[in-house]
Tab-separated table of C-alpha atoms in Angstrom:
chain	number	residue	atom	x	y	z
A	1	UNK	CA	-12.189	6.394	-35.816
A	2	UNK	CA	-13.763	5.792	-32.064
A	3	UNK	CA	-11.909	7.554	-29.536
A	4	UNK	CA	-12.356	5.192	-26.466
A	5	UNK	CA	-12.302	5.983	-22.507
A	6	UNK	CA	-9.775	3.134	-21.202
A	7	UNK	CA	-9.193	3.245	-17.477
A	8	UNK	CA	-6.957	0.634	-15.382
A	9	UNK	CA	-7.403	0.342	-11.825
A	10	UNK	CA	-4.426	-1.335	-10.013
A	11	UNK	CA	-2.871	-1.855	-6.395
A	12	UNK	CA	-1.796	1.797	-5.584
A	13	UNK	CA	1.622	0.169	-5.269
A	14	UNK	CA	1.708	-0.883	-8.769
A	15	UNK	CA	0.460	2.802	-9.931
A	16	UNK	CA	3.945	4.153	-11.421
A	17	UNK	CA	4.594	0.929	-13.125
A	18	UNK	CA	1.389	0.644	-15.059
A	19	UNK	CA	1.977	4.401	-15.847
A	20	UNK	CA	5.049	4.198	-16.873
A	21	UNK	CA	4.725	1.304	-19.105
A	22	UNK	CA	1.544	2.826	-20.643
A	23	UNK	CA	3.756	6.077	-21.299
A	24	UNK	CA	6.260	4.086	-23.009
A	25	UNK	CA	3.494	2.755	-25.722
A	26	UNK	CA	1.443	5.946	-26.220
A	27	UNK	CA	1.426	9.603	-25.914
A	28	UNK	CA	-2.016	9.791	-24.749
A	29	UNK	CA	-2.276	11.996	-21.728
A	30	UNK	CA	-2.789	9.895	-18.391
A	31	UNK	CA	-4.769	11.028	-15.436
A	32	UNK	CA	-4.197	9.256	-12.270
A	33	UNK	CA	-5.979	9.306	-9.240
A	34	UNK	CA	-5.957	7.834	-5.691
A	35	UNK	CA	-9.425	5.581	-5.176
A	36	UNK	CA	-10.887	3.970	-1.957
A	37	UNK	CA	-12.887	0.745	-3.361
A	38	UNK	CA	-15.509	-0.370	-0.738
A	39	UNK	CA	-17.315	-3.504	-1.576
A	40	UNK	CA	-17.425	-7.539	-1.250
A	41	UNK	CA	-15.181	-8.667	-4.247
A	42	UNK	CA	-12.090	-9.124	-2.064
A	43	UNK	CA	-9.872	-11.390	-4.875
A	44	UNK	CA	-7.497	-8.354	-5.501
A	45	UNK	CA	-6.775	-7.696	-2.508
A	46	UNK	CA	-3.740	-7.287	0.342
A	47	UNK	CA	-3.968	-8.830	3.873
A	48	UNK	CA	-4.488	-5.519	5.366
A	49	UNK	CA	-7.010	-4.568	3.082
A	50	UNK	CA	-8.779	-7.819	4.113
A	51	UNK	CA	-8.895	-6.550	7.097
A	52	UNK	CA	-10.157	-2.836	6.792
A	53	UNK	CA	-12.732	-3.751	4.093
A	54	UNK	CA	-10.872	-1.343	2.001
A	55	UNK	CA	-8.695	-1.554	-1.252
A	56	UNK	CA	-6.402	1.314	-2.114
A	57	UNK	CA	-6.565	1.458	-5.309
A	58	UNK	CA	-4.728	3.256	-7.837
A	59	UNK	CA	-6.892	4.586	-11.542
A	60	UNK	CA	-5.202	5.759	-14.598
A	61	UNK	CA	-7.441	7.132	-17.131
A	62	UNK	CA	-6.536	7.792	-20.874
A	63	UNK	CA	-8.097	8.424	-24.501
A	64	UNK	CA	-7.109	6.408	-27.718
A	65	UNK	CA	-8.272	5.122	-30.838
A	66	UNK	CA	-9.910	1.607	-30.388
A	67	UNK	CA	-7.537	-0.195	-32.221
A	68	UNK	CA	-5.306	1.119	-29.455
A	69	UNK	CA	-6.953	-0.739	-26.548
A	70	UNK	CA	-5.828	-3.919	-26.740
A	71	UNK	CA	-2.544	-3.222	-27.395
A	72	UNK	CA	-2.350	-0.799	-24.251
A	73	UNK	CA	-4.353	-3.801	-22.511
A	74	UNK	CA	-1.151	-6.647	-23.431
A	75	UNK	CA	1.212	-3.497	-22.343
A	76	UNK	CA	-0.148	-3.249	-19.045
A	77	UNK	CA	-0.207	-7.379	-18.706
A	78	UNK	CA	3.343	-7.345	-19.507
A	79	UNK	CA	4.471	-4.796	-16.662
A	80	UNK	CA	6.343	-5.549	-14.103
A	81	UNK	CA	3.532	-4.838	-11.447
A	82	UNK	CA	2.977	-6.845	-8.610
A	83	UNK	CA	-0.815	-7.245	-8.238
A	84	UNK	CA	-3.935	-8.402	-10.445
A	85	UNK	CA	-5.505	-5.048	-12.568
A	86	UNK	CA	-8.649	-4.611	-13.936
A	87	UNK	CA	-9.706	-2.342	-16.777
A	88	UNK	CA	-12.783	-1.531	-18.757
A	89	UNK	CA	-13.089	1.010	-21.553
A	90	UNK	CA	-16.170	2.914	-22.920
A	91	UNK	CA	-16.602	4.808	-26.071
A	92	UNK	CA	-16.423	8.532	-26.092
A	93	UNK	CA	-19.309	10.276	-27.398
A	94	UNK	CA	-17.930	13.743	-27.200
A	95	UNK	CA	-15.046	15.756	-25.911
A	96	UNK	CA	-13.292	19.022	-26.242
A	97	UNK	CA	-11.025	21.687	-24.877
A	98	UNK	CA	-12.141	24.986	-23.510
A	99	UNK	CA	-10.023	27.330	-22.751
């Protein structure tokens, strides 16, 4: 089976929600991090964030089969979050554990 990179990026309001609902539906490991998103595509975001030309954004990284994706993807559209998230996933061509 493909092991598959799926990452979420959402408001960094909406972080523990996504997180928590994704914990709920698999014991993948999660790996959040805080992100600064600089560009032009503004559609996501707050007022303020209008303003600074700056979206705090929130990413949440996990591995799973790819039969898991879409199910994690309908999890995450259920939450209770507040904001739009966006998501990609990308397959995994190696990984390991060193120790």
């Amino acid at each position: 089976m493909t092991d598959m990179l799926l990452t979420f990026y959402c408001a960094a309001i909406d972080r523990d929600v996504v997180a928590d609902a994704l914990r709920r539906q698999t014991s993948a490991p999660l790996h959040l991090r805080d992100e600064q998103v600089l560009g032009r595509d503004f559609g996501d975001a707050l007022t303020g964030e209008k303003v600074r030309g700056a979206l705090r954004r929130a990413a949440i990284d996990l591995i799973v089969e790819a039969e898991a994706v879409s199910i994690l993807v309908g999890t995450v559209a259920d939450a209770r979050r507040g904001h739009p998230v966006r998501w990609h996933s990308m397959a995994v061509s190696a990984r390991g554990r060193i120790a």
